[in-house]
């Protein structure tokens, strides 16, 4: 997929060496030319015929990763392996013994990833949890419900103007299966992209019948095909987020370990309560994930304690550190899980995904 040869970036001895394409600039959301860089846009219904295909057993090639999880990405050959190989390698590094399983839930779990505060890691969390679960045999759909289209970018799914997107599902009742695209290189992962069209949806939805439950209806049309549906919300509490809250059984709130972290959370919780009272009685705030934790600061520690005191067992044990690999990955059209599976960012998201999967099994879905 990343067919364009590029020069190796300058790296320090402590950094992983990569022979990856140049980072995508803002213009990367513009039309992707019809090259191998374009992920398959085959209808999801056809693509779903094939179940989980990423092996979880290490091969002989992965023997180097067998000893323990490395923080360094091994040197790579001149020829970039295809993305499917990246996925295989990611599993070998993250789960070298192949003994860790992320059990599939017995019913589809729909998680709304929400926090109206901007830049707290909603999209990063959505993308990396989705990839981690898909790499371990779960069938996963990401619904990009943010007009910024960051989740679509992060999964390298075309989302330029004219591409069928979630707007079509919300406003024109187009079935989800017609707009979902297979994510290249990650078996069992699909994405309903957001294009710039979605920017108008917030206004247009106001006059549409059953405006709060359009997404719920779209997802309900295809629940049996996915183990997980992650809905990446915009940083607002408007009708798009309300649609996500109506469509989900669970809310996952990423909280950035920084000073104003808890400010505004009351407003989000109030909205969730309102949706629960009037529209979606079983909606549950099942999961809180601490993101961008910087262990060098006492503040991060204090925020973590505050959040754990307030939300108790809803807070995942896994905490996502601030890690440069996490922020670099989207510019290569990858999750950190495949971009640098040995990084602390990747191992932390792997642990978070595992916890979510185990909680789902232990509690029968919505925790
Ligand atoms: N653990 C991390 N370490 C370093 N950078 C991170 C980490 N998580 C997220 N980032 C970076 O922080 C920025 C914001 O993250 P992200 O886009 O996921 O937040 P968001 O809540 O989805 O934002 P928005 O509210 O705009 O949708 C991005 O540039 C992302 O790459
Ligand atoms: Mg986002």
Short mmCIF file of C-alpha atoms and ligand atoms in Angstrom, two decimals:
data_model
loop_
_atom_site.label_atom_id
_atom_site.label_comp_id
_atom_site.label_asym_id
_atom_site.label_seq_id
_atom_site.Cartn_x
_atom_site.Cartn_y
_atom_site.Cartn_z
CA UNK A 1 0.00 0.00 0.00
CA UNK A 2 2.70 2.45 0.82
CA UNK A 3 4.22 1.94 -2.54
CA UNK A 4 6.05 5.22 -2.80
CA UNK A 5 9.69 4.66 -1.93
CA UNK A 6 10.96 7.18 0.53
CA UNK A 7 14.22 8.01 2.10
CA UNK A 8 14.82 6.71 5.56
CA UNK A 9 14.21 9.43 8.13
CA UNK A 10 17.08 10.47 10.35
CA UNK A 11 16.76 8.57 13.58
CA UNK A 12 18.68 8.46 16.80
CA UNK A 13 20.08 5.26 18.17
CA UNK A 14 17.15 4.98 20.55
CA UNK A 15 14.53 5.41 17.88
CA UNK A 16 13.14 2.68 15.71
CA UNK A 17 14.33 2.77 12.13
CA UNK A 18 11.54 2.97 9.65
CA UNK A 19 11.40 2.83 5.92
CA UNK A 20 7.98 4.30 5.77
CA UNK A 21 6.45 6.84 3.45
CA UNK A 22 6.71 10.49 4.16
CA UNK A 23 4.18 11.61 6.72
CA UNK A 24 0.90 12.70 5.22
CA UNK A 25 0.26 16.38 5.28
CA UNK A 26 -3.08 18.11 5.65
CA UNK A 27 -3.67 17.46 1.99
CA UNK A 28 -3.71 13.76 2.67
CA UNK A 29 -7.43 13.97 3.14
CA UNK A 30 -7.72 15.10 -0.44
CA UNK A 31 -8.55 12.43 -3.00
CA UNK A 32 -6.20 9.50 -2.85
CA UNK A 33 -5.18 8.53 -6.33
CA UNK A 34 -6.30 5.18 -7.57
CA UNK A 35 -3.06 3.47 -6.70
CA UNK A 36 -2.32 0.65 -4.38
CA UNK A 37 -2.47 3.23 -1.62
CA UNK A 38 -6.23 3.06 -1.73
CA UNK A 39 -7.66 0.52 0.65
CA UNK A 40 -10.29 -1.77 -0.64
CA UNK A 41 -13.63 -0.12 -0.68
CA UNK A 42 -15.49 -3.33 -1.33
CA UNK A 43 -18.86 -3.44 0.37
CA UNK A 44 -18.47 -4.63 3.90
CA UNK A 45 -21.02 -7.36 3.39
CA UNK A 46 -18.73 -9.12 0.92
CA UNK A 47 -15.58 -8.58 2.90
CA UNK A 48 -17.14 -9.89 6.08
CA UNK A 49 -17.45 -13.32 4.60
CA UNK A 50 -13.89 -14.04 5.73
CA UNK A 51 -13.50 -14.46 9.49
CA UNK A 52 -10.46 -13.57 11.59
CA UNK A 53 -7.32 -14.32 9.67
CA UNK A 54 -4.38 -12.86 11.58
CA UNK A 55 -2.46 -15.69 13.13
CA UNK A 56 -1.79 -15.29 16.82
CA UNK A 57 0.91 -17.91 16.85
CA UNK A 58 4.40 -16.61 16.25
CA UNK A 59 6.11 -17.87 13.15
CA UNK A 60 9.78 -18.65 12.79
CA UNK A 61 10.24 -15.14 11.40
CA UNK A 62 8.85 -13.71 14.59
CA UNK A 63 11.26 -15.61 16.76
CA UNK A 64 13.24 -12.48 17.42
CA UNK A 65 10.24 -11.05 19.19
CA UNK A 66 9.70 -14.15 21.28
CA UNK A 67 11.62 -13.23 24.37
CA UNK A 68 9.75 -10.19 25.58
CA UNK A 69 7.98 -7.15 24.31
CA UNK A 70 10.58 -4.90 22.84
CA UNK A 71 10.35 -1.16 22.95
CA UNK A 72 12.28 -0.88 19.77
CA UNK A 73 11.10 -1.60 16.31
CA UNK A 74 13.48 -4.02 14.67
CA UNK A 75 15.39 -2.86 11.64
CA UNK A 76 13.53 -3.43 8.46
CA UNK A 77 14.55 -4.52 5.03
CA UNK A 78 14.65 -2.10 2.17
CA UNK A 79 11.41 -3.52 0.85
CA UNK A 80 8.52 -2.53 3.06
CA UNK A 81 6.45 -5.59 3.79
CA UNK A 82 2.83 -5.37 2.83
CA UNK A 83 0.50 -4.13 5.52
CA UNK A 84 -0.77 -7.61 6.23
CA UNK A 85 2.77 -8.54 7.22
CA UNK A 86 2.88 -5.49 9.47
CA UNK A 87 -0.24 -6.77 11.16
CA UNK A 88 1.26 -10.21 11.62
CA UNK A 89 4.45 -8.74 12.97
CA UNK A 90 2.45 -6.56 15.36
CA UNK A 91 0.74 -9.62 16.81
CA UNK A 92 4.05 -11.43 17.13
CA UNK A 93 5.58 -8.56 19.06
CA UNK A 94 2.58 -7.71 21.21
CA UNK A 95 1.62 -11.27 21.96
CA UNK A 96 4.76 -13.31 21.34
CA UNK A 97 3.61 -16.52 22.96
CA UNK A 98 0.24 -16.33 21.21
CA UNK A 99 -1.29 -17.33 24.52
CA UNK A 100 -3.23 -14.15 25.10
CA UNK A 101 -6.70 -14.26 23.61
CA UNK A 102 -9.14 -11.43 23.35
CA UNK A 103 -12.37 -13.35 23.61
CA UNK A 104 -15.17 -12.36 21.31
CA UNK A 105 -18.25 -11.12 23.17
CA UNK A 106 -21.39 -13.21 22.86
CA UNK A 107 -23.29 -10.22 21.51
CA UNK A 108 -22.19 -7.12 19.64
CA UNK A 109 -20.81 -4.37 21.86
CA UNK A 110 -21.41 -0.84 20.65
CA UNK A 111 -19.13 1.68 22.36
CA UNK A 112 -19.45 5.41 22.01
CA UNK A 113 -16.07 7.09 22.52
CA UNK A 114 -17.03 10.50 23.83
CA UNK A 115 -15.69 13.53 25.63
CA UNK A 116 -16.68 16.98 24.48
CA UNK A 117 -13.26 18.25 25.42
CA UNK A 118 -11.08 18.38 22.32
CA UNK A 119 -7.80 16.58 21.86
CA UNK A 120 -8.11 14.16 24.77
CA UNK A 121 -7.43 11.06 22.67
CA UNK A 122 -10.89 9.96 21.51
CA UNK A 123 -9.79 9.20 17.98
CA UNK A 124 -6.44 7.73 18.96
CA UNK A 125 -8.22 5.47 21.43
CA UNK A 126 -10.87 4.45 18.92
CA UNK A 127 -8.35 3.59 16.23
CA UNK A 128 -5.91 1.70 18.43
CA UNK A 129 -8.45 -0.28 20.41
CA UNK A 130 -10.20 -1.22 17.18
CA UNK A 131 -6.97 -2.39 15.59
CA UNK A 132 -5.87 -4.28 18.72
CA UNK A 133 -9.17 -6.14 18.95
CA UNK A 134 -9.28 -6.86 15.22
CA UNK A 135 -5.71 -8.19 15.24
CA UNK A 136 -6.82 -10.63 17.90
CA UNK A 137 -9.73 -12.15 16.06
CA UNK A 138 -12.59 -9.76 16.73
CA UNK A 139 -14.71 -8.29 13.97
CA UNK A 140 -14.69 -4.57 14.48
CA UNK A 141 -16.39 -1.59 12.92
CA UNK A 142 -15.26 1.98 13.47
CA UNK A 143 -17.88 4.64 12.79
CA UNK A 144 -16.22 7.99 12.24
CA UNK A 145 -18.81 10.45 13.50
CA UNK A 146 -16.53 13.47 13.51
CA UNK A 147 -16.57 15.82 10.51
CA UNK A 148 -12.82 16.22 11.04
CA UNK A 149 -12.53 12.65 9.72
CA UNK A 150 -9.53 11.85 11.89
CA UNK A 151 -10.46 8.22 12.50
CA UNK A 152 -10.81 7.72 8.75
CA UNK A 153 -7.39 9.29 8.28
CA UNK A 154 -5.87 7.19 11.04
CA UNK A 155 -7.17 4.01 9.42
CA UNK A 156 -6.12 5.24 5.99
CA UNK A 157 -9.62 4.94 4.62
CA UNK A 158 -10.48 7.27 1.71
CA UNK A 159 -12.80 9.99 2.90
CA UNK A 160 -12.55 12.77 0.37
CA UNK A 161 -15.64 14.58 -0.88
CA UNK A 162 -17.85 12.25 -2.85
CA UNK A 163 -16.97 9.08 -0.94
CA UNK A 164 -20.11 7.50 0.56
CA UNK A 165 -19.94 8.19 4.27
CA UNK A 166 -21.77 8.22 7.56
CA UNK A 167 -23.67 11.33 6.45
CA UNK A 168 -25.45 9.20 3.86
CA UNK A 169 -26.51 6.76 6.56
CA UNK A 170 -27.75 9.49 8.88
CA UNK A 171 -29.54 11.72 6.42
CA UNK A 172 -30.39 9.49 3.45
CA UNK A 173 -30.89 6.15 5.20
CA UNK A 174 -28.17 4.46 3.16
CA UNK A 175 -27.40 1.07 4.76
CA UNK A 176 -24.19 0.97 6.77
CA UNK A 177 -22.88 -1.94 4.72
CA UNK A 178 -22.89 0.23 1.61
CA UNK A 179 -20.55 2.83 3.05
CA UNK A 180 -18.31 0.74 5.29
CA UNK A 181 -14.85 0.11 3.89
CA UNK A 182 -12.44 -2.66 4.73
CA UNK A 183 -9.31 -1.32 6.42
CA UNK A 184 -6.34 -2.42 4.39
CA UNK A 185 -3.94 -4.76 6.13
CA UNK A 186 -6.13 -5.39 9.17
CA UNK A 187 -8.42 -8.35 8.63
CA UNK A 188 -11.84 -7.98 10.23
CA UNK A 189 -11.60 -4.23 10.64
CA UNK A 190 -14.00 -1.94 8.82
CA UNK A 191 -14.61 1.77 8.88
CA UNK A 192 -17.58 3.95 8.04
CA UNK A 193 -15.74 7.12 7.06
CA UNK A 194 -16.67 10.73 7.65
CA UNK A 195 -16.27 13.19 4.82
CA UNK A 196 -16.64 16.93 4.89
CA UNK A 197 -20.36 16.36 4.16
CA UNK A 198 -20.82 15.45 7.79
CA UNK A 199 -20.11 19.04 8.79
CA UNK A 200 -23.61 19.95 7.66
CA UNK A 201 -25.32 17.02 9.33
CA UNK A 202 -25.59 18.65 12.75
CA UNK A 203 -27.87 21.32 11.25
CA UNK A 204 -29.68 19.05 8.79
CA UNK A 205 -30.52 16.52 11.47
CA UNK A 206 -32.56 19.11 13.33
CA UNK A 207 -35.43 18.81 10.89
CA UNK A 208 -35.19 15.07 10.26
CA UNK A 209 -37.66 12.58 11.72
CA UNK A 210 -36.25 10.62 14.69
CA UNK A 211 -33.18 12.80 14.53
CA UNK A 212 -31.57 11.34 17.65
CA UNK A 213 -31.81 7.73 16.59
CA UNK A 214 -30.64 7.75 12.99
CA UNK A 215 -27.32 6.11 13.77
CA UNK A 216 -28.93 3.64 16.14
CA UNK A 217 -31.21 2.54 13.32
CA UNK A 218 -28.32 2.24 10.89
CA UNK A 219 -26.23 0.13 13.27
CA UNK A 220 -29.19 -1.97 14.34
CA UNK A 221 -29.53 -3.01 10.71
CA UNK A 222 -26.23 -4.91 10.93
CA UNK A 223 -25.39 -5.78 14.49
CA UNK A 224 -24.75 -9.47 14.07
CA UNK A 225 -21.79 -8.89 11.83
CA UNK A 226 -19.57 -7.19 14.36
CA UNK A 227 -18.20 -8.02 17.77
CA UNK A 228 -17.41 -4.38 18.43
CA UNK A 229 -18.62 -1.10 17.01
CA UNK A 230 -16.62 1.94 18.12
CA UNK A 231 -18.16 5.34 17.43
CA UNK A 232 -15.65 8.16 17.39
CA UNK A 233 -17.47 11.31 18.50
CA UNK A 234 -16.69 14.93 17.70
CA UNK A 235 -15.62 17.24 20.54
CA UNK A 236 -19.12 18.57 21.17
CA UNK A 237 -22.38 17.50 22.71
CA UNK A 238 -24.53 18.21 19.67
CA UNK A 239 -26.85 15.94 17.72
CA UNK A 240 -24.03 13.82 16.33
CA UNK A 241 -22.88 12.88 19.82
CA UNK A 242 -26.50 12.35 20.89
CA UNK A 243 -26.88 9.95 17.95
CA UNK A 244 -23.81 8.07 19.14
CA UNK A 245 -25.15 7.90 22.70
CA UNK A 246 -28.48 6.57 21.43
CA UNK A 247 -26.79 3.94 19.27
CA UNK A 248 -24.41 2.63 21.95
CA UNK A 249 -24.81 0.38 24.97
CA UNK A 250 -21.58 1.61 26.48
CA UNK A 251 -19.75 4.89 26.74
CA UNK A 252 -15.98 4.94 26.81
CA UNK A 253 -14.61 8.24 28.07
CA UNK A 254 -10.95 8.96 27.43
CA UNK A 255 -9.61 11.39 30.01
CA UNK A 256 -6.37 13.21 29.41
CA UNK A 257 -4.13 13.30 32.47
CA UNK A 258 -3.92 17.07 32.52
CA UNK A 259 -5.09 19.93 34.63
CA UNK A 260 -8.56 20.69 33.26
CA UNK A 261 -9.29 17.01 32.72
CA UNK A 262 -12.34 16.75 34.92
CA UNK A 263 -13.80 20.09 33.96
CA UNK A 264 -16.72 19.63 31.64
CA UNK A 265 -17.10 15.97 32.52
CA UNK A 266 -20.19 16.82 34.56
CA UNK A 267 -21.78 18.23 31.48
CA UNK A 268 -21.02 15.05 29.56
CA UNK A 269 -22.38 12.88 32.38
CA UNK A 270 -25.53 15.04 32.57
CA UNK A 271 -26.09 14.56 28.86
CA UNK A 272 -25.56 10.83 29.18
CA UNK A 273 -28.12 10.79 32.00
CA UNK A 274 -30.61 12.69 29.85
CA UNK A 275 -30.15 10.28 26.97
CA UNK A 276 -30.56 7.37 29.38
CA UNK A 277 -33.78 8.82 30.78
CA UNK A 278 -35.41 9.67 27.51
CA UNK A 279 -33.87 7.70 24.69
CA UNK A 280 -31.60 4.82 25.66
CA UNK A 281 -32.39 3.38 29.11
CA UNK A 282 -29.59 0.81 29.12
CA UNK A 283 -26.77 3.20 28.24
CA UNK A 284 -23.88 2.66 30.61
CA UNK A 285 -20.63 4.53 31.19
CA UNK A 286 -18.69 1.31 31.25
CA UNK A 287 -15.12 2.42 30.64
CA UNK A 288 -12.83 5.29 31.53
CA UNK A 289 -9.39 5.35 29.96
CA UNK A 290 -6.62 7.64 31.14
CA UNK A 291 -4.65 8.98 28.21
CA UNK A 292 -1.45 10.92 27.60
CA UNK A 293 -0.14 10.09 31.04
CA UNK A 294 3.23 11.70 31.65
CA UNK A 295 4.92 9.88 34.48
CA UNK A 296 7.39 12.72 34.98
CA UNK A 297 4.70 15.02 36.31
CA UNK A 298 3.04 14.85 39.69
CA UNK A 299 0.00 16.36 38.09
CA UNK A 300 -0.63 13.24 36.01
CA UNK A 301 -0.54 11.19 39.18
CA UNK A 302 -2.96 13.54 40.90
CA UNK A 303 -5.37 13.44 37.97
CA UNK A 304 -5.20 9.65 37.92
CA UNK A 305 -6.04 9.48 41.63
CA UNK A 306 -8.93 11.92 41.21
CA UNK A 307 -10.37 9.96 38.32
CA UNK A 308 -9.99 6.60 40.10
CA UNK A 309 -11.60 7.99 43.25
CA UNK A 310 -14.49 9.35 41.26
CA UNK A 311 -15.15 6.53 38.80
CA UNK A 312 -13.79 3.52 40.70
CA UNK A 313 -13.73 0.26 38.81
CA UNK A 314 -14.88 1.83 35.57
CA UNK A 315 -11.34 3.11 35.11
CA UNK A 316 -9.16 0.65 33.22
CA UNK A 317 -5.99 -0.45 34.97
CA UNK A 318 -4.14 0.18 31.74
CA UNK A 319 -3.09 3.80 31.35
CA UNK A 320 -1.95 5.21 28.03
CA UNK A 321 1.34 7.10 28.34
CA UNK A 322 2.22 10.15 26.33
CA UNK A 323 4.28 8.51 23.65
CA UNK A 324 5.65 10.03 20.50
CA UNK A 325 5.02 6.87 18.46
CA UNK A 326 1.31 7.24 19.14
CA UNK A 327 1.26 10.71 17.70
CA UNK A 328 3.48 9.82 14.74
CA UNK A 329 1.46 6.82 13.60
CA UNK A 330 -1.50 8.65 11.97
CA UNK A 331 0.81 10.56 9.65
CA UNK A 332 1.80 7.17 8.20
CA UNK A 333 -1.84 6.14 7.89
CA UNK A 334 -1.36 3.56 10.61
CA UNK A 335 -2.29 2.82 14.17
CA UNK A 336 0.57 2.65 16.64
CA UNK A 337 -0.21 -1.06 16.94
CA UNK A 338 1.29 -1.68 13.50
CA UNK A 339 3.51 1.40 13.24
CA UNK A 340 5.58 0.48 16.28
CA UNK A 341 4.12 -2.51 18.11
CA UNK A 342 6.99 -2.58 20.60
CA UNK A 343 6.40 1.00 21.75
CA UNK A 344 4.88 1.78 25.11
CA UNK A 345 1.93 3.36 23.35
CA UNK A 346 1.16 0.13 21.51
CA UNK A 347 1.62 -2.17 24.48
CA UNK A 348 -0.61 0.08 26.60
CA UNK A 349 -3.40 0.10 24.03
CA UNK A 350 -2.99 -3.67 23.72
CA UNK A 351 -3.49 -3.99 27.50
CA UNK A 352 -6.48 -1.65 27.42
CA UNK A 353 -8.09 -3.65 24.61
CA UNK A 354 -7.49 -6.88 26.49
CA UNK A 355 -9.13 -5.46 29.62
CA UNK A 356 -12.13 -4.29 27.64
CA UNK A 357 -12.48 -7.71 26.04
CA UNK A 358 -12.17 -9.52 29.36
CA UNK A 359 -14.65 -7.21 31.08
CA UNK A 360 -17.11 -7.83 28.28
CA UNK A 361 -16.90 -11.55 28.83
CA UNK A 362 -17.03 -11.30 32.62
CA UNK A 363 -20.03 -9.00 32.67
CA UNK A 364 -21.84 -10.26 29.60
CA UNK A 365 -21.27 -7.11 27.56
CA UNK A 366 -22.01 -3.70 28.93
CA UNK A 367 -20.20 -3.57 32.20
N1 LIG B 1 -0.80 8.75 24.07
C1 LIG B 1 -0.47 9.76 23.27
N2 LIG B 1 0.80 10.21 23.22
C2 LIG B 1 1.14 11.25 22.42
N3 LIG B 1 0.28 11.90 21.64
C3 LIG B 1 -1.00 11.50 21.66
C4 LIG B 1 -1.44 10.43 22.46
N4 LIG B 1 -2.78 10.26 22.28
C5 LIG B 1 -3.13 11.20 21.38
N5 LIG B 1 -2.07 11.95 21.01
C6 LIG B 1 -2.08 13.07 20.07
O1 LIG B 1 -2.88 14.09 20.63
C7 LIG B 1 -3.65 14.73 19.62
C8 LIG B 1 -5.14 14.60 19.98
O2 LIG B 1 -5.50 13.22 19.96
P1 LIG B 1 -6.87 12.76 19.31
O3 LIG B 1 -7.04 13.33 17.95
O4 LIG B 1 -6.96 11.30 19.47
O5 LIG B 1 -7.88 13.47 20.30
P2 LIG B 1 -9.44 13.67 20.08
O6 LIG B 1 -10.05 13.70 21.43
O7 LIG B 1 -9.97 12.70 19.12
O8 LIG B 1 -9.46 15.12 19.43
P3 LIG B 1 -10.77 15.86 18.85
O9 LIG B 1 -11.52 16.30 20.05
O10 LIG B 1 -10.23 16.99 18.04
O11 LIG B 1 -11.53 14.86 18.05
C9 LIG B 1 -3.30 14.04 18.32
O12 LIG B 1 -2.32 14.81 17.69
C10 LIG B 1 -2.73 12.70 18.76
O13 LIG B 1 -1.79 12.19 17.84
MG1 LIG B 2 -11.07 13.02 17.37
#
